[in-house]
Coordinates of C-alpha atoms and ligand atoms in Angstrom, one line a residue:
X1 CA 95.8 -51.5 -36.6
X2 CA 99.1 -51.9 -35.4
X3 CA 99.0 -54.9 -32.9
X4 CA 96.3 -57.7 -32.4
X5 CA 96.4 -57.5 -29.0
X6 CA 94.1 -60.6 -26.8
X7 CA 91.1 -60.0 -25.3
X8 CA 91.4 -60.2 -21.4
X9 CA 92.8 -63.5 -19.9
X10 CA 94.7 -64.8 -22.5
X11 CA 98.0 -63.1 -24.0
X12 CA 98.3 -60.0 -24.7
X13 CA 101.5 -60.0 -27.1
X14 CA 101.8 -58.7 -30.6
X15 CA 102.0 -61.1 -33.3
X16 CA 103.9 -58.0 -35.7
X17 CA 106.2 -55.5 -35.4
X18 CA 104.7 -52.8 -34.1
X19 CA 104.3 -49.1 -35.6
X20 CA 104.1 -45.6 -34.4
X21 CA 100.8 -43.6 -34.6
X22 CA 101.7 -40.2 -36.3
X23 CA 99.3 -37.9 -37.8
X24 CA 96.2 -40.2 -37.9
X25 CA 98.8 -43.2 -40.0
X26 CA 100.8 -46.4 -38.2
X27 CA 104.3 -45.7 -39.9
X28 CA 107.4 -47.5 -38.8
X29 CA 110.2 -45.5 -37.9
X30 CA 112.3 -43.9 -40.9
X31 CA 115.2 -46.4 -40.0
X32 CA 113.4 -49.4 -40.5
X33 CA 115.0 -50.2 -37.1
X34 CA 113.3 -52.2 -34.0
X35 CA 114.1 -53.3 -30.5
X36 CA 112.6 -55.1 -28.3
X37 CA 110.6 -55.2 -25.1
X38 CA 111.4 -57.6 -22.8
X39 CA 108.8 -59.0 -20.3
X40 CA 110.8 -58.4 -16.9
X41 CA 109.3 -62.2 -15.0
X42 CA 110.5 -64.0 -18.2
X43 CA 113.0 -62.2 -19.1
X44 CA 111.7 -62.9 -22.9
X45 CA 111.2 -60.3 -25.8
X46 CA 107.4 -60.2 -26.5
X47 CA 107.2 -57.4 -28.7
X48 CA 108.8 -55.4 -31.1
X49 CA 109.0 -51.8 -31.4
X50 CA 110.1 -49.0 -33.6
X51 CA 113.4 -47.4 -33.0
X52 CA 112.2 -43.7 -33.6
X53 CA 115.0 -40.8 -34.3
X54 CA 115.3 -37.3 -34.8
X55 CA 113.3 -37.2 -37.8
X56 CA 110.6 -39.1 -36.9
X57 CA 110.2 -36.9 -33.9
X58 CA 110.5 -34.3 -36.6
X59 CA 107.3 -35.8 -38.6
X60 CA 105.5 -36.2 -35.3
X61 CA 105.7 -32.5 -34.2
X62 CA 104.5 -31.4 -37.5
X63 CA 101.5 -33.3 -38.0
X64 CA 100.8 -32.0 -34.4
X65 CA 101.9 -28.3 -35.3
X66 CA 99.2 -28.9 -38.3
X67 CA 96.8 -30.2 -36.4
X68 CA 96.9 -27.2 -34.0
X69 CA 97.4 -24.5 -36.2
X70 CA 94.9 -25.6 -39.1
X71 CA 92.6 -28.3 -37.5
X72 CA 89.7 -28.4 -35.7
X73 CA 90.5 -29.1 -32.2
X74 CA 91.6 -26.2 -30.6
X75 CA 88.7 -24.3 -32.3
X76 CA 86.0 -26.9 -31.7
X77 CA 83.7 -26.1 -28.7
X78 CA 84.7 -27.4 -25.9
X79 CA 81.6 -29.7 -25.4
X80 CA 82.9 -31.5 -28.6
X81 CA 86.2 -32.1 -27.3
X82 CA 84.5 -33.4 -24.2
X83 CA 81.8 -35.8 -25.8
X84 CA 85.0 -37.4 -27.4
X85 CA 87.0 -37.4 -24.3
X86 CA 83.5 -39.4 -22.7
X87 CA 83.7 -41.9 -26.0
X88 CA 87.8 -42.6 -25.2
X89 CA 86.7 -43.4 -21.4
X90 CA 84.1 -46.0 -22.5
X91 CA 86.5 -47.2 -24.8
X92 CA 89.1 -47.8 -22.2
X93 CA 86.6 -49.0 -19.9
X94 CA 85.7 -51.8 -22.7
X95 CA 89.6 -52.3 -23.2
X96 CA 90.4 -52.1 -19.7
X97 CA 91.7 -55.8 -18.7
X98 CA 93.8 -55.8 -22.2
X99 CA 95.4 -52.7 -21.0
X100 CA 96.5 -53.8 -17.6
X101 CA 97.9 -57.2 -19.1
X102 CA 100.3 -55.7 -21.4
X103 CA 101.2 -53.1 -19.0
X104 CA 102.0 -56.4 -16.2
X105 CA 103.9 -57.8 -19.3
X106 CA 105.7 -54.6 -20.2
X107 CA 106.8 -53.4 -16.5
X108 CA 106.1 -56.6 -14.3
X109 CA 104.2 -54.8 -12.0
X110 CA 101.1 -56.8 -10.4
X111 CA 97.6 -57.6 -12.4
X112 CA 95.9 -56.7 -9.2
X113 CA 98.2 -53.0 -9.2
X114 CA 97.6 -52.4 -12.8
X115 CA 93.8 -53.5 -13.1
X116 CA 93.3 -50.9 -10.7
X117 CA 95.4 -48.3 -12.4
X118 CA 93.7 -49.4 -16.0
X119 CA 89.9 -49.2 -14.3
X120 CA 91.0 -45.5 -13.2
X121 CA 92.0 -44.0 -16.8
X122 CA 88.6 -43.7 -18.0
X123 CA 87.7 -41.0 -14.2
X124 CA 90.9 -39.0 -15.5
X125 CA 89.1 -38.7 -19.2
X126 CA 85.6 -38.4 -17.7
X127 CA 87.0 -35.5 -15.0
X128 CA 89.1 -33.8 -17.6
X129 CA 86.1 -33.5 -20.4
X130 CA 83.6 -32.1 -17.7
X131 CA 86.0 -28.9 -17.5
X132 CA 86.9 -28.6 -21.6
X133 CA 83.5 -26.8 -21.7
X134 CA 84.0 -24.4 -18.8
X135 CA 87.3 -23.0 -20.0
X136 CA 86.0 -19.9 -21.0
X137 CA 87.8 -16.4 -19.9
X138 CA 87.2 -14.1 -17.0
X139 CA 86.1 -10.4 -17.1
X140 CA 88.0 -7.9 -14.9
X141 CA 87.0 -5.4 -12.5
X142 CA 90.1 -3.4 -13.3
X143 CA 90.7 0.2 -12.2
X144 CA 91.5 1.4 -15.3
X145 CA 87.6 2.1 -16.0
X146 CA 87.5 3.4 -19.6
X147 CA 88.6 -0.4 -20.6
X148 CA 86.2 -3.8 -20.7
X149 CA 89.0 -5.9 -19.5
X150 CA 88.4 -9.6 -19.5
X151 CA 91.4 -12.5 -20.1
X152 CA 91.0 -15.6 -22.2
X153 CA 92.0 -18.9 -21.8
X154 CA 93.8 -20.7 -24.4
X155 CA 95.5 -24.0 -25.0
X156 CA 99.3 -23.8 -25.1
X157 CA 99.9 -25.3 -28.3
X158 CA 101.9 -28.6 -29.0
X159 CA 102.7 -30.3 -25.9
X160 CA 105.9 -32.9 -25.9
X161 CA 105.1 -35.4 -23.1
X162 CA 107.7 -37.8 -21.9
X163 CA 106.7 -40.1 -19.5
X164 CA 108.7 -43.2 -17.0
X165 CA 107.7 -46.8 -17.1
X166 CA 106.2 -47.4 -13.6
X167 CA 102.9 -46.2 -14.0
X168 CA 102.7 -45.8 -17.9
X169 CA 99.3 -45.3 -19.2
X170 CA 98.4 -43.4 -15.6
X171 CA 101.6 -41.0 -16.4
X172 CA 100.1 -39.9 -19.9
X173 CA 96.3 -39.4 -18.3
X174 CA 98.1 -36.9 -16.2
X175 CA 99.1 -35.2 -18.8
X176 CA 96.8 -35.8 -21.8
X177 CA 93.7 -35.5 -20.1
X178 CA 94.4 -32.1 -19.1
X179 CA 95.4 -31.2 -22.3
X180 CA 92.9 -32.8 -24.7
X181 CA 90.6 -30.5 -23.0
X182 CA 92.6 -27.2 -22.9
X183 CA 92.6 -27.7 -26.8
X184 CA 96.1 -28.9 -27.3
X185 CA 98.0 -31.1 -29.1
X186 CA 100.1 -34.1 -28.6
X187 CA 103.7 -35.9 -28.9
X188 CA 104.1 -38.6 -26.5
X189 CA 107.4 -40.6 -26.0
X190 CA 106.8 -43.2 -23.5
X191 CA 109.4 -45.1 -21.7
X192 CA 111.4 -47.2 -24.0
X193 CA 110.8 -49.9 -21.1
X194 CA 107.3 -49.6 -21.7
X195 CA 106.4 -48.5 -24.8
X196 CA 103.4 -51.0 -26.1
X197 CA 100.4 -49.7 -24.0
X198 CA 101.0 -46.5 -25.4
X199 CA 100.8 -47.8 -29.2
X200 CA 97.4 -49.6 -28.0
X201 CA 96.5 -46.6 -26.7
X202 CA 96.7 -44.4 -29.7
X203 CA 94.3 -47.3 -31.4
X204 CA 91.9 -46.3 -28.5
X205 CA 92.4 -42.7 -29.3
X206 CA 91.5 -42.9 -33.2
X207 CA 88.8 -45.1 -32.7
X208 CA 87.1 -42.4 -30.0
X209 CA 87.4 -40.0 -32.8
X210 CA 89.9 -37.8 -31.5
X211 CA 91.2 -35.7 -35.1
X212 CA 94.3 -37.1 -37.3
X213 CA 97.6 -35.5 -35.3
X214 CA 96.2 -34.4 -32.0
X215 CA 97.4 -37.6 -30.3
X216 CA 100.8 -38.8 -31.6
X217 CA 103.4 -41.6 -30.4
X218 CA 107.3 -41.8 -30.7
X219 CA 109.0 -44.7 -29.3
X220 CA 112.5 -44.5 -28.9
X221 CA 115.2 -44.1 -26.3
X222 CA 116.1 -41.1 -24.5
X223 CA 118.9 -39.4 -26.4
X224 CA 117.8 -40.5 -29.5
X225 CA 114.0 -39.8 -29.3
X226 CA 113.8 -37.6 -25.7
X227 CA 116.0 -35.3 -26.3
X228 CA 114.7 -34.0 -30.0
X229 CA 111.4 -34.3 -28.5
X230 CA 111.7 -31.6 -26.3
X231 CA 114.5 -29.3 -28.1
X232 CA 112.0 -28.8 -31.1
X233 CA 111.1 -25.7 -31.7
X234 CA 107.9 -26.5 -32.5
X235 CA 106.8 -27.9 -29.2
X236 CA 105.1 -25.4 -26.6
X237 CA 105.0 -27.2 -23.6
X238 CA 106.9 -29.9 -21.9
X239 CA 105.2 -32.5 -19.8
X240 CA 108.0 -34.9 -18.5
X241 CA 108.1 -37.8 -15.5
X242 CA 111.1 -39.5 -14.7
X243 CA 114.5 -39.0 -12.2
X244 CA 116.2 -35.7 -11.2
X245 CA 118.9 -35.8 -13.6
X246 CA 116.8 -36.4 -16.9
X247 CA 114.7 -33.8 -15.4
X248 CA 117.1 -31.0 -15.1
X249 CA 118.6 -32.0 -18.9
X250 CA 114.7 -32.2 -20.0
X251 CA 114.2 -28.3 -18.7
X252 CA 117.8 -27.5 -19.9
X253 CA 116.8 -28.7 -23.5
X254 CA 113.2 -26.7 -23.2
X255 CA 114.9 -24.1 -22.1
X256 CA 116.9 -22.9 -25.4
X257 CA 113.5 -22.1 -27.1
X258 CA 111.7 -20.9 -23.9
X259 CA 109.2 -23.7 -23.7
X260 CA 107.2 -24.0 -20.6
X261 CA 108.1 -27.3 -18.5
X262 CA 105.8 -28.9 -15.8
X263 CA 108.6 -31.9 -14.0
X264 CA 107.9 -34.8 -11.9
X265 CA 110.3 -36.0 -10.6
X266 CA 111.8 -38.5 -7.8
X267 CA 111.4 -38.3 -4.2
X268 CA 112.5 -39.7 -0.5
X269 CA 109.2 -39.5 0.9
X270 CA 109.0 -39.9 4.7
X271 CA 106.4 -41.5 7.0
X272 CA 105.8 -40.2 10.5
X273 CA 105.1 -42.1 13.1
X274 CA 104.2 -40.9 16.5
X275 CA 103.6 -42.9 19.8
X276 CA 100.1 -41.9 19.8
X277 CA 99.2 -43.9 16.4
X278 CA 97.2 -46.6 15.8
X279 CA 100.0 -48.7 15.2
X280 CA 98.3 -51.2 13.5
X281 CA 97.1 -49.5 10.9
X282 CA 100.5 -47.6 11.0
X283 CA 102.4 -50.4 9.7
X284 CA 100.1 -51.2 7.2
X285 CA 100.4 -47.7 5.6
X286 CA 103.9 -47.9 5.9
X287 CA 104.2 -51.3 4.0
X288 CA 101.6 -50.0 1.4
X289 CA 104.6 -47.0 1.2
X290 CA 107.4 -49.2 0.5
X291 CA 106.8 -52.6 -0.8
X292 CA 103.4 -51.7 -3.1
X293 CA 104.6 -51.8 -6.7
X294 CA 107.7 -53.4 -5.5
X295 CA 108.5 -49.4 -4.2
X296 CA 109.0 -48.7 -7.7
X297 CA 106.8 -45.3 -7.2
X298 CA 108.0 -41.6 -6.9
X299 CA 105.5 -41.3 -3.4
X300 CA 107.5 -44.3 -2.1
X301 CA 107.6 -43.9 1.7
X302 CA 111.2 -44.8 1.5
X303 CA 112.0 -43.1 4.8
X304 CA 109.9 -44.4 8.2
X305 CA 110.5 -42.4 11.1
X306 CA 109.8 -44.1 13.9
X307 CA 109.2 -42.4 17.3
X308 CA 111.4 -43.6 19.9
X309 CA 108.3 -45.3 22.3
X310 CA 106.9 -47.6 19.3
X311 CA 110.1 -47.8 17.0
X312 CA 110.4 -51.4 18.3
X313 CA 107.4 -52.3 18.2
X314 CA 106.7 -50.6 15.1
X315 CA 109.8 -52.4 13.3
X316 CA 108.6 -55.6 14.6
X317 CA 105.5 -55.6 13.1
X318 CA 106.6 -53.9 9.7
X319 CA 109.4 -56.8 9.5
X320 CA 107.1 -59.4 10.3
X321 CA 104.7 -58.3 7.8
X322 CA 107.6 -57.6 5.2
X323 CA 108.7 -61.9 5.9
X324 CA 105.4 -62.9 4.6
X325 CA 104.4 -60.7 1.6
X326 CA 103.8 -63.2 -1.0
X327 CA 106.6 -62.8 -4.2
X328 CA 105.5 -64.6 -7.6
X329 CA 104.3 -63.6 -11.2
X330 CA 102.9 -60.9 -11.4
X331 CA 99.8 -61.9 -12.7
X332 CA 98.8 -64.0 -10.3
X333 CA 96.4 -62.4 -8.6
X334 CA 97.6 -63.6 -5.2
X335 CA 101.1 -61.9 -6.1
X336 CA 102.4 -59.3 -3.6
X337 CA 105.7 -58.5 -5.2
X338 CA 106.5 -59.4 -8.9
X339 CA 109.9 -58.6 -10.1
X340 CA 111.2 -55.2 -10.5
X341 CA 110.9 -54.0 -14.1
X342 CA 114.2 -54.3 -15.7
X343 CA 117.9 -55.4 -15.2
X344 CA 119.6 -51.6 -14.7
X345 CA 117.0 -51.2 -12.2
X346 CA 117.5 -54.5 -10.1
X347 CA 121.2 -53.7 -10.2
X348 CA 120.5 -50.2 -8.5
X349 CA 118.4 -51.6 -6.3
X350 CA 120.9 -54.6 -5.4
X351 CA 123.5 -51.6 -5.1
X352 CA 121.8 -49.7 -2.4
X353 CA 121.8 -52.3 -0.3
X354 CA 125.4 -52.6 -0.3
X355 CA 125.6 -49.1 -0.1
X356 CA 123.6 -49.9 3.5
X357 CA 125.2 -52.3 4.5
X358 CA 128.4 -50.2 4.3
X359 CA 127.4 -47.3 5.8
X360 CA 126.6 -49.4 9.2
X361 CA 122.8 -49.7 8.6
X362 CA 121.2 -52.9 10.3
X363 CA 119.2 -55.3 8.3
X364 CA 116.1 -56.1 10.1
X365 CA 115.1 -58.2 7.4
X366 CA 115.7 -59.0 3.0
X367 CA 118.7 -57.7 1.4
X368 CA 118.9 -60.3 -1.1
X369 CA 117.9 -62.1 -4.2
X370 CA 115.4 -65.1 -3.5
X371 CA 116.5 -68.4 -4.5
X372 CA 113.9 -70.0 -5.9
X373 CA 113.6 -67.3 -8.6
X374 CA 116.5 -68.1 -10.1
X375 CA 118.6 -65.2 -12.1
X376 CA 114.9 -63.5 -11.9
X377 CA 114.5 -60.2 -11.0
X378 CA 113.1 -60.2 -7.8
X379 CA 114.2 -58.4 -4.6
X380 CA 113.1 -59.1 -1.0
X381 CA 111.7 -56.9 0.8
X382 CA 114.1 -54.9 2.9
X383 CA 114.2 -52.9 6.1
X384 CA 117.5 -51.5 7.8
X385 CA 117.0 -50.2 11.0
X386 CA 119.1 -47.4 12.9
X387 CA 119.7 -45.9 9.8
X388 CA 121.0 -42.1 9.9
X389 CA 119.5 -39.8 7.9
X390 CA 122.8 -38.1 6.3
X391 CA 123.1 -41.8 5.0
X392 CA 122.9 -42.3 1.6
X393 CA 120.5 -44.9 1.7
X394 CA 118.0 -42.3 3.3
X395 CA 118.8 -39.2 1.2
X396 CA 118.9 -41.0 -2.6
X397 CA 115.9 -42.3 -4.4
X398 CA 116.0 -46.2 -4.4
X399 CA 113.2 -46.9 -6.6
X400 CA 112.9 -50.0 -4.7
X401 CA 111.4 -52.5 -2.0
X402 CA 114.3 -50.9 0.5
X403 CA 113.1 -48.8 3.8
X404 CA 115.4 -47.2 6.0
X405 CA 113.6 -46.7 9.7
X406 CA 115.1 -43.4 11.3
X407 CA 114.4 -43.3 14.8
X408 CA 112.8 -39.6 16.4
X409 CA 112.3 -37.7 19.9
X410 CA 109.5 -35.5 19.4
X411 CA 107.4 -33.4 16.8
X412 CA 110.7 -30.6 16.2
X413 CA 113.3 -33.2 15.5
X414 CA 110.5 -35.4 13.6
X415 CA 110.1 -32.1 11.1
X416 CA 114.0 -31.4 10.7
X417 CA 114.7 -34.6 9.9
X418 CA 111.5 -35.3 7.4
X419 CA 112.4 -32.1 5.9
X420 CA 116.4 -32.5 5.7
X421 CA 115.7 -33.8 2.2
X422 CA 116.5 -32.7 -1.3
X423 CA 112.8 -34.3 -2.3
X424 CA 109.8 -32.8 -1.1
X425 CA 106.9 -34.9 -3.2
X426 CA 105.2 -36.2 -0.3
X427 CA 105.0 -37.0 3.4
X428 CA 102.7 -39.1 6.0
X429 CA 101.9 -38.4 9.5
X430 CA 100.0 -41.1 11.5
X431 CA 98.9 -39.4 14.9
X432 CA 95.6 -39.5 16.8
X433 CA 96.4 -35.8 18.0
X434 CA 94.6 -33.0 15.5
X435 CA 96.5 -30.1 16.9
X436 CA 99.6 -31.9 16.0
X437 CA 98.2 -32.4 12.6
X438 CA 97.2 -29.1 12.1
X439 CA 101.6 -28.1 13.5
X440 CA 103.1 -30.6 11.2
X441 CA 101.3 -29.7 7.6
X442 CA 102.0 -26.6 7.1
X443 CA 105.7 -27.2 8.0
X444 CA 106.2 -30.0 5.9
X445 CA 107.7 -29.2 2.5
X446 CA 105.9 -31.7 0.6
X447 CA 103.6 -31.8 -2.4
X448 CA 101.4 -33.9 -0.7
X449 CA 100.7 -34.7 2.7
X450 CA 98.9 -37.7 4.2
X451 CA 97.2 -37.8 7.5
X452 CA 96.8 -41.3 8.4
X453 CA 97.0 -43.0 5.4
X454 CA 99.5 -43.1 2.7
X455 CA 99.7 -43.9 -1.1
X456 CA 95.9 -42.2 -2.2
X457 CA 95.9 -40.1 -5.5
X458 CA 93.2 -38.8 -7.4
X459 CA 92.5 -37.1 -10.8
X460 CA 90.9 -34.8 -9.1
X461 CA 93.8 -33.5 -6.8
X462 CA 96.9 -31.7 -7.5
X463 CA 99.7 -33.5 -7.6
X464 CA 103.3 -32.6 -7.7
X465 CA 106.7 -31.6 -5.9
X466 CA 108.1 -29.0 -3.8
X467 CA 112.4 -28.5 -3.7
X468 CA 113.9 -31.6 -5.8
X469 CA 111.1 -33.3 -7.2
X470 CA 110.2 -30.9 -9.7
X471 CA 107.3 -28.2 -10.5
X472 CA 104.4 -27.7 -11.9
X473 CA 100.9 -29.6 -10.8
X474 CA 99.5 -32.5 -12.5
X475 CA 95.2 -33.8 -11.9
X476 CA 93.0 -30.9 -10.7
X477 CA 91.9 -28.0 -11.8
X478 CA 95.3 -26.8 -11.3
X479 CA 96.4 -29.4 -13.4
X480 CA 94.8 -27.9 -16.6
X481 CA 95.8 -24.8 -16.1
X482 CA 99.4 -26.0 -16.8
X483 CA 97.9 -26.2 -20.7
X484 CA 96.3 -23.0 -21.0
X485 CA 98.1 -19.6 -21.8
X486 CA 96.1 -16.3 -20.2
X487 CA 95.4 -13.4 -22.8
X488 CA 94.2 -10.2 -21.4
X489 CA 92.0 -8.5 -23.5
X490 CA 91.4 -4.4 -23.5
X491 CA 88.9 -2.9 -25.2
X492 CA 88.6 1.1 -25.1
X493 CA 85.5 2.4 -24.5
X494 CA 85.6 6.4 -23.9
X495 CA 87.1 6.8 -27.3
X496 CA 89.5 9.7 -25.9
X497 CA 92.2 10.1 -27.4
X498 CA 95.4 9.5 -24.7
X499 CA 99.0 10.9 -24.2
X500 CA 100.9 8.4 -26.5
X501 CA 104.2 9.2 -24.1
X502 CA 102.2 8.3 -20.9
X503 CA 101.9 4.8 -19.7
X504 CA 98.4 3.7 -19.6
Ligands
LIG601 O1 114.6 -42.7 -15.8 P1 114.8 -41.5 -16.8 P2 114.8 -44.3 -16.0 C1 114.2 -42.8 -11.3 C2 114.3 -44.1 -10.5 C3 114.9 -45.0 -11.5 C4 115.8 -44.1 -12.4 C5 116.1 -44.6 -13.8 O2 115.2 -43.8 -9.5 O3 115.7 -46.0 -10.9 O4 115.0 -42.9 -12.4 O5 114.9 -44.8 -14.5 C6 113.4 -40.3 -21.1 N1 115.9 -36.2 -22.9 N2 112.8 -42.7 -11.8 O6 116.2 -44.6 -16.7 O7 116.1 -41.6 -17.5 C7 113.3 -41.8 -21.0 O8 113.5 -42.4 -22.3 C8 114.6 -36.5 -22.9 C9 111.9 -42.1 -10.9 O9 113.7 -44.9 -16.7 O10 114.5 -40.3 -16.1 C10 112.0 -42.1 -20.3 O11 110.9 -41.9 -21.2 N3 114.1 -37.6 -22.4 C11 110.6 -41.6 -11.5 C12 111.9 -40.9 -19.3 O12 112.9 -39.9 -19.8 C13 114.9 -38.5 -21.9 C14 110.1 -42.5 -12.6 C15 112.4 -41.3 -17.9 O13 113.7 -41.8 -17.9 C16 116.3 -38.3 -21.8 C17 111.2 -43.0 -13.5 C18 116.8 -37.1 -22.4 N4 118.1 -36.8 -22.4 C19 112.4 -43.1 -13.0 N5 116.9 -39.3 -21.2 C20 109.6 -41.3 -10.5 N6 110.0 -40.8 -9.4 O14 108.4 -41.6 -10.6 C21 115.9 -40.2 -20.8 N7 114.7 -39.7 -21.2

């Protein structure tokens, strides 16, 4: 065991430094070297975690190349892989309230966000092992009718996963859910913000049963950890959440040994509102957009636009609810807002609302730093009104409790401006009109689309971008898929012999 980690209710922080999990053993990194993580509401280091490099990526892809080329997962049937996938779901369901308080501790996000997210692993595990058995392979009705045709499905291999701190153990269900299933196996480098959940995890993981280097954990930085990750040859697959630009370096690094990478990436998501609308419920879906999780999520509804009839009255009560969302620790469980999740980000944040203010946005409301948090790092929520959409602060990702409201005439300008984006990861529409509904979705270029609600994602739904915020689908059926090669098969069966300079 790596960490003694409390029980729920009390603290969750590591007495020792902690180690990496890599092929079935805790190990510390080949440096010796650790750093900390720092708990973003006290701005305290509560734990300590190994500073991986190059070779310990090294060690982890091997004991994962081993594991898949000589061990028994890939080859086990896949209602074995799936009665251990069930035994890691009631294991996190037993472990759930420790794993949402380290998470709170790691990224600051709220207790009441994060015991959500942490009751929800189990569903991806549970979905994920009731399709490792139905796999299988497909036979084909092909033309060429002296051949039994059929394809098989098989897992890709090693996958390198590499995954962002706002959503941390949720991120690697994404991927390893999917994956355990297909038959693969597993290197995952979490966020070097938010690395101890994972280590926990991997705990989790061994005591379910899963095989010595199926599941293994790097922790590390970026350049130092990242970037090996997914240039080693022996990885098959990248998996990777996180911005644009790591993104396109990510695929750039897969790309010099061909491996296939699925990318999630950021986003400018807007939310339609049309005079029609229950407005009431409008707002709320708009301030469940942008100041749940402090906006600190890639479906962020960062962009509202506002029909011209009910902007005002829209604004109004969007401000009025932003003025009394409740800011505090985190895990309080009356906490609204907690702090965002560490400095580099708070600065960004804090930066884009300059950048507002000096483009000639109008601040309805926020904007600043509130006093009685001290140097904490806690933003208001903040709206700015007759915003233009070729502003900055409505074409960049935020990552932030920051909405600009973009004003509309109409379901034509309404499209071309919700689609004058480089994102496309998701989009709302709040209308009582169905024919509209049934005009705007399939011109939206969006991932995901939202008809009077916002914020809602499911294991069992595909989930990913269009344009700018990446490829590749995570959750679903589709979602596995992205961990599973196709092999045709072709069998003869006239036994002719054929024209060996003739195709087919
Ligand atoms: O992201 P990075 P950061 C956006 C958001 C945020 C900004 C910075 O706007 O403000 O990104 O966050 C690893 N090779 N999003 O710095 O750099 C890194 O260690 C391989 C939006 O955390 O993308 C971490 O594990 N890996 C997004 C992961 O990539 C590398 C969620 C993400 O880090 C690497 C997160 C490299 N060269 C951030 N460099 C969303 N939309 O959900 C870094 N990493």
């Amino acid at each position: 065991m790596t960490m003694t980690a409390a029980k729920a209710g009390t603290d969750p922080s590591p007495r020792d430094p902690l180690r990496m999990f890599i092929g079935g053993e805790w190990t510390e990194a080949r440096s010796g070297r650790t750093f900390d993580s720092i708990d973003p509401y006290t701005g305290q280091a509560w734990a300590q975690v190994p500073e991986a490099s190059a070779a310990d990526v090294d060690r982890a892809v091997s004991a994962a190349r081993a594991a898949f080329d000589e061990g028994p997962w890939p080859q086990m049937a896949g209602v074995e892989r799936a009665r251990i996938m069930r035994r890691l779901a009631r294991l996190l369901e037993e472990n759930a309230d420790e794993l949402a308080a380290i998470e709170v501790r790691d990224n600051g996000k709220l207790l009441r966000e994060m015991a959500g997210q942490a009751a929800l692993l189990p569903e991806f595990y549970d979905y994920f092992a009731g399709a490792a058995d139905k796999i299988g392979g497909e036979v084909l009705d092909s033309a060429k009718t002296n051949f039994f045709v059929y394809q098989l499905f098989e897992p890709v291999g090693v996958v390198g996963a590499i995954t962002a701190w706002n959503s941390p153990l949720m991120l690697v269900a994404y991927k390893l859910a999917p994956a355990l299933a297909a038959g693969c196996c597993f290197v995952l480098k979490p966020s070097e913000h938010t690395s101890v959940s994972a280590l926990r995890f991997a705990e989790i993981v061994a005591e379910a049963g899963v095989p010595d280097g199926v599941f293994n954990v790097v922790t590390g930085d970026g350049p130092s950890v990242g970037e090996p990750l997914v240039s080693h040859p022996g990885v098959d697959k990248v998996a990777f959440t996180g911005s644009v630009a790591t993104g396109i370096r990510v695929a750039k690094a897969a790309a010099e040994h061909l491996a296939p990478v699925s990318l999630e990436l950021g986003g400018k998501s807007p939310n339609v509102v049309f005079a029609d609308a229950d407005i009431e419920a409008a707002a709320n879906g708009v301030v469940a957009g942008i100041f749940a999780a402090c906006g600190q999520t890639c479906v962020a509804g960062s962009r509202l636009l506002a029909e011209r009839p009910i902007h005002d009255e829209l604004v109004e009560r969007v401000v009025g609810r932003a003025q009394e969302i409740i800011l505090g620790n985190p895990m309080d469980l009356a906490t609204e807002m907690g702090p965002l999740a560490f400095a580099a980000q708070w600065d960004k944040v804090m930066g884009y609302i300059d950048v507002g203010n000096g483009e000639g946005a109008e601040l309805a409301t926020g904007g600043c730093r509130p006093e009685r948090f001290g140097d904490g790092l806690f933003v208001e929520p903040t709206v700015f009104v007759r915003v233009d959409n070729s502003m900055r602060i409505a074409r960049e990702e935020i990552f932030g409790p920051v909405l600009s409201v973009i004003p509309f005439d109409g379901e034509a300008e309404a499209l071309s401006i919700a689609n004058d984006s480089p994102f496309g990861l998701a989009a709302g529409v709040w209308t009582r009109d169905v024919q509209r509904v049934h005009r705007m979705v399939p011109r939206l270029q969006a991932g995901t689309v939202w008809i009077n609600a916002y914020r809602t994602i499911n294991y069992d739904v595909p989930f990913g971008g269009y344009k700018m915020s990446g490829h590749g689908r995570e959750n679903g059926l589709e979602g596995l898929r992205e961990y599973l090669h196709t092999k045709s098969v072709w069998v003869e069966m006239s036994g002719a012999t054929r024209d060996p300079f003739k195709l087919g």
